[in-house]
């Protein structure tokens, strides 16, 4: 069973990397850009046929390693 | 207008970072993990009311800076 996980910085957390990307895009001549924030993306495949169990597994991975819960939020989506 | 962009490595491209995450998760005692691949995620807000124009803008950003088209694929989704 395949899942995607997107990890984003919480709203009030500064995103210096996104800021640099924003400036660079502006310097490249792209206008009309209002904001850009960068996050992480994972594609995770689990050997588990039960969807709830599989999702719990992915959640456990996020909480144990992939996500810094103090400054980041995450969202799990089933693929296909 | 708000878009999300996910950038993933092409299928045949090795993902050493994902491999490290995989090993670490296994060491943390998580079983049943079949594969994990890491990518990038962007949340982009554009000052543009026409959806087609806005999407073209985001596509241009991807091609100019955000994505290495030789080894990466990208997908644009409208948010909300």
GROMACS .gro file of N, CA and C in nm:
model
  480
    1UNK      N    1   0.083  -0.119   0.000
    1UNK     CA    2   0.000   0.000   0.000
    1UNK      C    3   0.087   0.125   0.000
    2UNK      N    4   0.053   0.219  -0.085
    2UNK     CA    5   0.140   0.334  -0.109
    2UNK      C    6   0.079   0.463  -0.055
    3UNK      N    7   0.161   0.542   0.011
    3UNK     CA    8   0.114   0.668   0.065
    3UNK      C    9   0.209   0.781   0.027
    4UNK      N   10   0.154   0.901   0.021
    4UNK     CA   11   0.240   1.017   0.010
    4UNK      C   12   0.230   1.096   0.139
    5UNK      N   13   0.341   1.151   0.180
    5UNK     CA   14   0.342   1.234   0.300
    5UNK      C   15   0.401   1.370   0.263
    6UNK      N   16   0.329   1.476   0.293
    6UNK     CA   17   0.386   1.609   0.274
    6UNK      C   18   0.410   1.672   0.410
    7UNK      N   19   0.528   1.724   0.426
    7UNK     CA   20   0.567   1.787   0.552
    7UNK      C   21   0.587   1.936   0.525
    8UNK      N   22   0.515   2.018   0.599
    8UNK     CA   23   0.527   2.163   0.579
    8UNK      C   24   0.557   2.232   0.710
    9UNK      N   25   0.624   2.344   0.701
    9UNK     CA   26   0.649   2.424   0.821
    9UNK      C   27   0.517   2.483   0.870
   10UNK      N   28   0.501   2.490   1.002
   10UNK     CA   29   0.381   2.553   1.056
   10UNK      C   30   0.375   2.700   1.015
   11UNK      N   31   0.254   2.753   1.014
   11UNK     CA   32   0.229   2.888   0.961
   11UNK      C   33   0.322   2.994   1.017
   12UNK      N   34   0.345   2.991   1.147
   12UNK     CA   35   0.419   3.099   1.210
   12UNK      C   36   0.570   3.078   1.209
   13UNK      N   37   0.614   2.968   1.152
   13UNK     CA   38   0.758   2.939   1.149
   13UNK      C   39   0.819   3.002   1.023
   14UNK      N   40   0.929   3.075   1.043
   14UNK     CA   41   0.997   3.137   0.930
   14UNK      C   42   1.054   3.030   0.837
   15UNK      N   43   1.057   3.062   0.708
   15UNK     CA   44   1.107   2.966   0.609
   15UNK      C   45   1.219   3.033   0.529
   16UNK      N   46   1.342   3.036   0.584
   16UNK     CA   47   1.452   3.106   0.516
   16UNK      C   48   1.481   3.048   0.377
   17UNK      N   49   1.467   2.917   0.364
   17UNK     CA   50   1.493   2.852   0.235
   17UNK      C   51   1.392   2.901   0.130
   18UNK      N   52   1.266   2.908   0.171
   18UNK     CA   53   1.163   2.958   0.081
   18UNK      C   54   1.188   3.103   0.042
   19UNK      N   55   1.240   3.179   0.138
   19UNK     CA   56   1.270   3.320   0.114
   19UNK      C   57   1.378   3.334   0.006
   20UNK      N   58   1.480   3.250   0.016
   20UNK     CA   59   1.589   3.253  -0.084
   20UNK      C   60   1.533   3.217  -0.222
   21UNK      N   61   1.449   3.114  -0.227
   21UNK     CA   62   1.389   3.074  -0.354
   21UNK      C   63   1.306   3.189  -0.410
   22UNK      N   64   1.231   3.255  -0.323
   22UNK     CA   65   1.150   3.370  -0.364
   22UNK      C   66   1.237   3.479  -0.428
   23UNK      N   67   1.345   3.515  -0.358
   23UNK     CA   68   1.434   3.619  -0.411
   23UNK      C   69   1.495   3.577  -0.544
   24UNK      N   70   1.537   3.453  -0.551
   24UNK     CA   71   1.601   3.405  -0.674
   24UNK      C   72   1.505   3.409  -0.790
   25UNK      N   73   1.381   3.366  -0.767
   25UNK     CA   74   1.281   3.370  -0.873
   25UNK      C   75   1.256   3.513  -0.918
   26UNK      N   76   1.250   3.604  -0.822
   26UNK     CA   77   1.231   3.746  -0.857
   26UNK      C   78   1.348   3.794  -0.943
   27UNK      N   79   1.470   3.757  -0.903
   27UNK     CA   80   1.588   3.796  -0.981
   27UNK      C   81   1.588   3.735  -1.120
   28UNK      N   82   1.525   3.622  -1.135
   28UNK     CA   83   1.518   3.557  -1.266
   28UNK      C   84   1.410   3.622  -1.354
   29UNK      N   85   1.343   3.721  -1.300
   29UNK     CA   86   1.247   3.795  -1.381
   29UNK      C   87   1.104   3.748  -1.368
   30UNK      N   88   1.076   3.667  -1.267
   30UNK     CA   89   0.939   3.620  -1.249
   30UNK      C   90   0.865   3.716  -1.156
   31UNK      N   91   0.759   3.777  -1.207
   31UNK     CA   92   0.682   3.868  -1.125
   31UNK      C   93   0.554   3.797  -1.078
   32UNK      N   94   0.470   3.870  -1.009
   32UNK     CA   95   0.341   3.816  -0.962
   32UNK      C   96   0.354   3.703  -0.862
   33UNK      N   97   0.474   3.678  -0.813
   33UNK     CA   98   0.490   3.574  -0.711
   33UNK      C   99   0.461   3.635  -0.575
   34UNK      N  100   0.360   3.579  -0.507
   34UNK     CA  101   0.321   3.636  -0.379
   34UNK      C  102   0.396   3.570  -0.264
   35UNK      N  103   0.394   3.440  -0.260
   35UNK     CA  104   0.469   3.371  -0.155
   35UNK      C  105   0.506   3.231  -0.199
   36UNK      N  106   0.614   3.182  -0.142
   36UNK     CA  107   0.654   3.043  -0.169
   36UNK      C  108   0.712   2.985  -0.042
   37UNK      N  109   0.665   2.866  -0.007
   37UNK     CA  110   0.717   2.799   0.111
   37UNK      C  111   0.761   2.659   0.073
   38UNK      N  112   0.873   2.618   0.128
   38UNK     CA  113   0.925   2.487   0.090
   38UNK      C  114   0.898   2.383   0.198
   39UNK      N  115   0.872   2.262   0.155
   39UNK     CA  116   0.851   2.153   0.249
   39UNK      C  117   0.917   2.026   0.199
   40UNK      N  118   0.883   1.915   0.262
   40UNK     CA  119   0.939   1.787   0.220
   40UNK      C  120   0.827   1.697   0.170
   41UNK      N  121   0.867   1.599   0.092
   41UNK     CA  122   0.769   1.506   0.035
   41UNK      C  123   0.826   1.365   0.043
   42UNK      N  124   0.743   1.271   0.086
   42UNK     CA  125   0.787   1.132   0.090
   42UNK      C  126   0.685   1.043   0.019
   43UNK      N  127   0.736   0.944  -0.052
   43UNK     CA  128   0.651   0.840  -0.109
   43UNK      C  129   0.685   0.712  -0.037
   44UNK      N  130   0.589   0.660   0.035
   44UNK     CA  131   0.617   0.546   0.123
   44UNK      C  132   0.532   0.426   0.084
   45UNK      N  133   0.598   0.311   0.068
   45UNK     CA  134   0.525   0.189   0.037
   45UNK      C  135   0.538   0.093   0.154
   46UNK      N  136   0.424   0.043   0.201
   46UNK     CA  137   0.423  -0.041   0.320
   46UNK      C  138   0.368  -0.179   0.284
   47UNK      N  139   0.431  -0.284   0.338
   47UNK     CA  140   0.381  -0.420   0.320
   47UNK      C  141   0.266  -0.447   0.416
   48UNK      N  142   0.150  -0.403   0.383
   48UNK     CA  143   0.036  -0.415   0.475
   48UNK      C  144  -0.090  -0.401   0.393
   49UNK      N  145  -0.184  -0.494   0.408
   49UNK     CA  146  -0.303  -0.487   0.324
   49UNK      C  147  -0.417  -0.410   0.391
   50UNK      N  148  -0.414  -0.405   0.523
   50UNK     CA  149  -0.518  -0.331   0.594
   50UNK      C  150  -0.488  -0.181   0.593
   51UNK      N  151  -0.579  -0.102   0.538
   51UNK     CA  152  -0.548   0.039   0.520
   51UNK      C  153  -0.525   0.114   0.650
   52UNK      N  154  -0.607   0.083   0.751
   52UNK     CA  155  -0.591   0.153   0.878
   52UNK      C  156  -0.456   0.124   0.941
   53UNK      N  157  -0.420  -0.006   0.939
   53UNK     CA  158  -0.290  -0.044   0.996
   53UNK      C  159  -0.176   0.022   0.921
   54UNK      N  160  -0.189   0.023   0.788
   54UNK     CA  161  -0.083   0.083   0.706
   54UNK      C  162  -0.069   0.231   0.736
   55UNK      N  163  -0.185   0.296   0.751
   55UNK     CA  164  -0.180   0.439   0.780
   55UNK      C  165  -0.119   0.467   0.917
   56UNK      N  166  -0.152   0.382   1.014
   56UNK     CA  167  -0.092   0.398   1.147
   56UNK      C  168   0.059   0.385   1.141
   57UNK      N  169   0.103   0.290   1.058
   57UNK     CA  170   0.246   0.267   1.038
   57UNK      C  171   0.315   0.393   0.985
   58UNK      N  172   0.253   0.450   0.884
   58UNK     CA  173   0.311   0.570   0.822
   58UNK      C  174   0.313   0.686   0.922
   59UNK      N  175   0.205   0.694   0.999
   59UNK     CA  176   0.198   0.799   1.101
   59UNK      C  177   0.311   0.781   1.204
   60UNK      N  178   0.335   0.656   1.240
   60UNK     CA  179   0.442   0.628   1.336
   60UNK      C  180   0.577   0.673   1.279
   61UNK      N  181   0.600   0.644   1.150
   61UNK     CA  182   0.726   0.686   1.087
   61UNK      C  183   0.742   0.837   1.093
   62UNK      N  184   0.631   0.907   1.064
   62UNK     CA  185   0.635   1.053   1.066
   62UNK      C  186   0.673   1.104   1.203
   63UNK      N  187   0.607   1.047   1.305
   63UNK     CA  188   0.629   1.098   1.440
   63UNK      C  189   0.766   1.061   1.495
   64UNK      N  190   0.817   0.945   1.451
   64UNK     CA  191   0.945   0.900   1.504
   64UNK      C  192   1.064   0.966   1.435
   65UNK      N  193   1.050   0.993   1.305
   65UNK     CA  194   1.169   1.037   1.232
   65UNK      C  195   1.145   1.150   1.133
   66UNK      N  196   1.041   1.137   1.052
   66UNK     CA  197   1.032   1.223   0.934
   66UNK      C  198   0.992   1.368   0.965
   67UNK      N  199   0.918   1.386   1.074
   67UNK     CA  200   0.862   1.517   1.100
   67UNK      C  201   0.910   1.571   1.235
   68UNK      N  202   0.949   1.696   1.238
   68UNK     CA  203   0.977   1.765   1.363
   68UNK      C  204   0.848   1.832   1.408
   69UNK      N  205   0.777   1.765   1.499
   69UNK     CA  206   0.641   1.808   1.532
   69UNK      C  207   0.633   1.945   1.597
   70UNK      N  208   0.746   1.994   1.644
   70UNK     CA  209   0.747   2.126   1.708
   70UNK      C  210   0.726   2.236   1.604
   71UNK      N  211   0.788   2.220   1.489
   71UNK     CA  212   0.779   2.328   1.389
   71UNK      C  213   0.712   2.284   1.259
   72UNK      N  214   0.679   2.155   1.248
   72UNK     CA  215   0.625   2.108   1.120
   72UNK      C  216   0.489   2.038   1.136
   73UNK      N  217   0.410   2.048   1.031
   73UNK     CA  218   0.285   1.972   1.020
   73UNK      C  219   0.305   1.867   0.912
   74UNK      N  220   0.223   1.760   0.917
   74UNK     CA  221   0.231   1.663   0.808
   74UNK      C  222   0.092   1.616   0.768
   75UNK      N  223   0.086   1.569   0.644
   75UNK     CA  224  -0.040   1.520   0.591
   75UNK      C  225  -0.014   1.391   0.514
   76UNK      N  226  -0.095   1.290   0.544
   76UNK     CA  227  -0.078   1.159   0.478
   76UNK      C  228  -0.191   1.139   0.379
   77UNK      N  229  -0.156   1.100   0.256
   77UNK     CA  230  -0.258   1.067   0.157
   77UNK      C  231  -0.231   0.930   0.098
   78UNK      N  232  -0.338   0.855   0.076
   78UNK     CA  233  -0.322   0.726   0.009
   78UNK      C  234  -0.305   0.750  -0.141
   79UNK      N  235  -0.211   0.678  -0.201
   79UNK     CA  236  -0.191   0.692  -0.346
   79UNK      C  237  -0.265   0.581  -0.419
   80UNK      N  238  -0.322   0.612  -0.533
   80UNK     CA  239  -0.399   0.519  -0.618
   80UNK      C  240  -0.526   0.465  -0.551
   81UNK      N  241  -0.387   3.308  -0.622
   81UNK     CA  242  -0.415   3.168  -0.651
   81UNK      C  243  -0.301   3.081  -0.598
   82UNK      N  244  -0.341   2.973  -0.531
   82UNK     CA  245  -0.241   2.893  -0.459
   82UNK      C  246  -0.222   2.756  -0.525
   83UNK      N  247  -0.097   2.715  -0.535
   83UNK     CA  248  -0.066   2.585  -0.595
   83UNK      C  249   0.030   2.508  -0.506
   84UNK      N  250   0.021   2.376  -0.515
   84UNK     CA  251   0.126   2.296  -0.454
   84UNK      C  252   0.205   2.228  -0.566
   85UNK      N  253   0.334   2.218  -0.545
   85UNK     CA  254   0.419   2.150  -0.643
   85UNK      C  255   0.494   2.039  -0.570
   86UNK      N  256   0.485   1.918  -0.621
   86UNK     CA  257   0.567   1.811  -0.566
   86UNK      C  258   0.672   1.772  -0.668
   87UNK      N  259   0.794   1.764  -0.621
   87UNK     CA  260   0.907   1.729  -0.707
   87UNK      C  261   0.961   1.595  -0.662
   88UNK      N  262   0.964   1.499  -0.753
   88UNK     CA  263   1.012   1.365  -0.716
   88UNK      C  264   1.122   1.322  -0.812
   89UNK      N  265   1.211   1.239  -0.763
   89UNK     CA  266   1.314   1.183  -0.849
   89UNK      C  267   1.251   1.089  -0.950
   90UNK      N  268   1.303   1.087  -1.072
   90UNK     CA  269   1.252   0.993  -1.172
   90UNK      C  270   1.276   0.850  -1.125
   91UNK      N  271   1.194   0.760  -1.175
   91UNK     CA  272   1.193   0.620  -1.129
   91UNK      C  273   1.331   0.556  -1.124
   92UNK      N  274   1.412   0.578  -1.228
   92UNK     CA  275   1.539   0.507  -1.238
   92UNK      C  276   1.654   0.577  -1.168
   93UNK      N  277   1.626   0.690  -1.106
   93UNK     CA  278   1.731   0.764  -1.038
   93UNK      C  279   1.743   0.716  -0.894
   94UNK      N  280   1.866   0.685  -0.854
   94UNK     CA  281   1.888   0.641  -0.716
   94UNK      C  282   1.855   0.752  -0.617
   95UNK      N  283   1.807   0.713  -0.500
   95UNK     CA  284   1.769   0.810  -0.398
   95UNK      C  285   1.843   0.777  -0.268
   96UNK      N  286   1.971   0.822  -0.258
   96UNK     CA  287   2.052   0.787  -0.140
   96UNK      C  288   1.991   0.838  -0.010
   97UNK      N  289   1.930   0.957  -0.016
   97UNK     CA  290   1.869   1.014   0.104
   97UNK      C  291   1.753   0.925   0.151
   98UNK      N  292   1.672   0.880   0.058
   98UNK     CA  293   1.562   0.790   0.092
   98UNK      C  294   1.612   0.660   0.150
   99UNK      N  295   1.725   0.615   0.097
   99UNK     CA  296   1.786   0.490   0.145
   99UNK      C  297   1.827   0.504   0.292
  100UNK      N  298   1.886   0.618   0.324
  100UNK     CA  299   1.929   0.643   0.462
  100UNK      C  300   1.807   0.645   0.554
  101UNK      N  301   1.701   0.713   0.509
  101UNK     CA  302   1.578   0.719   0.589
  101UNK      C  303   1.523   0.578   0.610
  102UNK      N  304   1.525   0.499   0.502
  102UNK     CA  305   1.477   0.360   0.509
  102UNK      C  306   1.554   0.282   0.616
  103UNK      N  307   1.687   0.290   0.610
  103UNK     CA  308   1.770   0.218   0.708
  103UNK      C  309   1.744   0.266   0.849
  104UNK      N  310   1.732   0.396   0.866
  104UNK     CA  311   1.710   0.451   0.999
  104UNK      C  312   1.576   0.404   1.056
  105UNK      N  313   1.473   0.406   0.971
  105UNK     CA  314   1.342   0.360   1.018
  105UNK      C  315   1.348   0.213   1.058
  106UNK      N  316   1.419   0.132   0.980
  106UNK     CA  317   1.434  -0.009   1.014
  106UNK      C  318   1.505  -0.023   1.148
  107UNK      N  319   1.610   0.055   1.168
  107UNK     CA  320   1.683   0.052   1.295
  107UNK      C  321   1.597   0.096   1.412
  108UNK      N  322   1.500   0.182   1.384
  108UNK     CA  323   1.410   0.229   1.490
  108UNK      C  324   1.303   0.125   1.522
  109UNK      N  325   1.306   0.014   1.452
  109UNK     CA  326   1.215  -0.095   1.484
  109UNK      C  327   1.089  -0.098   1.401
  110UNK      N  328   1.087  -0.021   1.292
  110UNK     CA  329   0.968  -0.023   1.208
  110UNK      C  330   0.985  -0.129   1.099
  111UNK      N  331   0.894  -0.226   1.100
  111UNK     CA  332   0.901  -0.331   0.998
  111UNK      C  333   0.795  -0.303   0.891
  112UNK      N  334   0.785  -0.393   0.796
  112UNK     CA  335   0.684  -0.381   0.689
  112UNK      C  336   0.705  -0.262   0.597
  113UNK      N  337   0.817  -0.195   0.610
  113UNK     CA  338   0.843  -0.083   0.520
  113UNK      C  339   0.903  -0.137   0.391
  114UNK      N  340   0.836  -0.114   0.281
  114UNK     CA  341   0.885  -0.168   0.154
  114UNK      C  342   0.978  -0.070   0.083
  115UNK      N  343   0.935   0.052   0.069
  115UNK     CA  344   1.023   0.149   0.005
  115UNK      C  345   0.986   0.290   0.048
  116UNK      N  346   1.084   0.377   0.045
  116UNK     CA  347   1.056   0.517   0.075
  116UNK      C  348   1.145   0.602  -0.014
  117UNK      N  349   1.084   0.701  -0.077
  117UNK     CA  350   1.161   0.793  -0.161
  117UNK      C  351   1.128   0.935  -0.119
  118UNK      N  352   1.233   1.017  -0.119
  118UNK     CA  353   1.213   1.153  -0.072
  118UNK      C  354   1.207   1.250  -0.189
  119UNK      N  355   1.127   1.353  -0.173
  119UNK     CA  356   1.119   1.457  -0.275
  119UNK      C  357   1.105   1.592  -0.211
  120UNK      N  358   1.070   1.690  -0.292
  120UNK     CA  359   1.051   1.825  -0.241
  120UNK      C  360   0.907   1.869  -0.259
  121UNK      N  361   0.868   1.965  -0.179
  121UNK     CA  362   0.732   2.015  -0.184
  121UNK      C  363   0.733   2.167  -0.177
  122UNK      N  364   0.656   2.232  -0.261
  122UNK     CA  365   0.646   2.377  -0.257
  122UNK      C  366   0.501   2.421  -0.251
  123UNK      N  367   0.476   2.524  -0.173
  123UNK     CA  368   0.345   2.588  -0.172
  123UNK      C  369   0.364   2.726  -0.231
  124UNK      N  370   0.302   2.750  -0.345
  124UNK     CA  371   0.328   2.874  -0.418
  124UNK      C  372   0.201   2.954  -0.434
  125UNK      N  373   0.208   3.082  -0.398
  125UNK     CA  374   0.093   3.171  -0.416
  125UNK      C  375   0.128   3.276  -0.521
  126UNK      N  376   0.041   3.287  -0.621
  126UNK     CA  377   0.067   3.377  -0.733
  126UNK      C  378  -0.040   3.485  -0.738
  127UNK      N  379   0.001   3.607  -0.764
  127UNK     CA  380  -0.094   3.718  -0.784
  127UNK      C  381  -0.149   3.712  -0.925
  128UNK      N  382  -0.244   3.630  -0.947
  128UNK     CA  383  -0.297   3.610  -1.083
  128UNK      C  384  -0.434   3.548  -1.069
  129UNK      N  385  -0.534   3.606  -1.136
  129UNK     CA  386  -0.669   3.553  -1.120
  129UNK      C  387  -0.704   3.449  -1.226
  130UNK      N  388  -0.637   3.453  -1.339
  130UNK     CA  389  -0.664   3.357  -1.445
  130UNK      C  390  -0.589   3.226  -1.417
  131UNK      N  391  -0.665   3.117  -1.404
  131UNK     CA  392  -0.601   2.992  -1.361
  131UNK      C  393  -0.496   2.941  -1.459
  132UNK      N  394  -0.524   2.952  -1.589
  132UNK     CA  395  -0.427   2.905  -1.687
  132UNK      C  396  -0.296   2.983  -1.681
  133UNK      N  397  -0.312   3.116  -1.671
  133UNK     CA  398  -0.192   3.201  -1.663
  133UNK      C  399  -0.113   3.170  -1.537
  134UNK      N  400  -0.186   3.153  -1.427
  134UNK     CA  401  -0.120   3.124  -1.299
  134UNK      C  402  -0.044   2.993  -1.308
  135UNK      N  403  -0.108   2.894  -1.369
  135UNK     CA  404  -0.042   2.763  -1.380
  135UNK      C  405   0.081   2.771  -1.469
  136UNK      N  406   0.072   2.849  -1.576
  136UNK     CA  407   0.189   2.866  -1.663
  136UNK      C  408   0.305   2.929  -1.587
  137UNK      N  409   0.269   3.024  -1.501
  137UNK     CA  410   0.368   3.094  -1.419
  137UNK      C  411   0.441   2.993  -1.328
  138UNK      N  412   0.361   2.908  -1.263
  138UNK     CA  413   0.419   2.810  -1.171
  138UNK      C  414   0.507   2.712  -1.249
  139UNK      N  415   0.458   2.675  -1.367
  139UNK     CA  416   0.536   2.583  -1.451
  139UNK      C  417   0.671   2.647  -1.488
  140UNK      N  418   0.666   2.775  -1.520
  140UNK     CA  419   0.789   2.845  -1.555
  140UNK      C  420   0.887   2.844  -1.438
  141UNK      N  421   0.835   2.867  -1.316
  141UNK     CA  422   0.921   2.864  -1.197
  141UNK      C  423   0.988   2.727  -1.182
  142UNK      N  424   0.908   2.623  -1.203
  142UNK     CA  425   0.960   2.487  -1.190
  142UNK      C  426   1.075   2.464  -1.287
  143UNK      N  427   1.050   2.504  -1.413
  143UNK     CA  428   1.149   2.476  -1.517
  143UNK      C  429   1.274   2.562  -1.503
  144UNK      N  430   1.257   2.683  -1.449
  144UNK     CA  431   1.371   2.773  -1.439
  144UNK      C  432   1.457   2.745  -1.316
  145UNK      N  433   1.392   2.703  -1.206
  145UNK     CA  434   1.469   2.694  -1.082
  145UNK      C  435   1.440   2.571  -0.996
  146UNK      N  436   1.312   2.542  -0.978
  146UNK     CA  437   1.278   2.448  -0.871
  146UNK      C  438   1.308   2.302  -0.904
  147UNK      N  439   1.305   2.269  -1.032
  147UNK     CA  440   1.316   2.129  -1.071
  147UNK      C  441   1.437   2.108  -1.161
  148UNK      N  442   1.511   2.003  -1.134
  148UNK     CA  443   1.617   1.959  -1.225
  148UNK      C  444   1.555   1.857  -1.320
  149UNK      N  445   1.521   1.904  -1.440
  149UNK     CA  446   1.439   1.822  -1.530
  149UNK      C  447   1.511   1.696  -1.579
  150UNK      N  448   1.641   1.692  -1.562
  150UNK     CA  449   1.716   1.573  -1.606
  150UNK      C  450   1.687   1.455  -1.515
  151UNK      N  451   1.677   1.481  -1.386
  151UNK     CA  452   1.658   1.369  -1.293
  151UNK      C  453   1.527   1.375  -1.216
  152UNK      N  454   1.451   1.484  -1.231
  152UNK     CA  455   1.330   1.497  -1.150
  152UNK      C  456   1.203   1.519  -1.233
  153UNK      N  457   1.093   1.474  -1.180
  153UNK     CA  458   0.961   1.503  -1.235
  153UNK      C  459   0.891   1.600  -1.141
  154UNK      N  460   0.791   1.672  -1.193
  154UNK     CA  461   0.713   1.756  -1.102
  154UNK      C  462   0.565   1.752  -1.138
  155UNK      N  463   0.486   1.781  -1.036
  155UNK     CA  464   0.341   1.782  -1.054
  155UNK      C  465   0.283   1.905  -0.986
  156UNK      N  466   0.198   1.975  -1.059
  156UNK     CA  467   0.137   2.097  -1.006
  156UNK      C  468  -0.010   2.070  -0.973
  157UNK      N  469  -0.052   2.107  -0.854
  157UNK     CA  470  -0.193   2.095  -0.817
  157UNK      C  471  -0.245   2.228  -0.765
  158UNK      N  472  -0.367   2.260  -0.802
  158UNK     CA  473  -0.429   2.380  -0.748
  158UNK      C  474  -0.477   2.352  -0.606
  159UNK      N  475  -0.454   2.443  -0.516
  159UNK     CA  476  -0.503   2.425  -0.379
  159UNK      C  477  -0.635   2.499  -0.360
  160UNK      N  478  -0.724   2.444  -0.284
  160UNK     CA  479  -0.857   2.498  -0.253
  160UNK      C  480  -0.949   2.509  -0.375
   0.00000   0.00000   0.00000
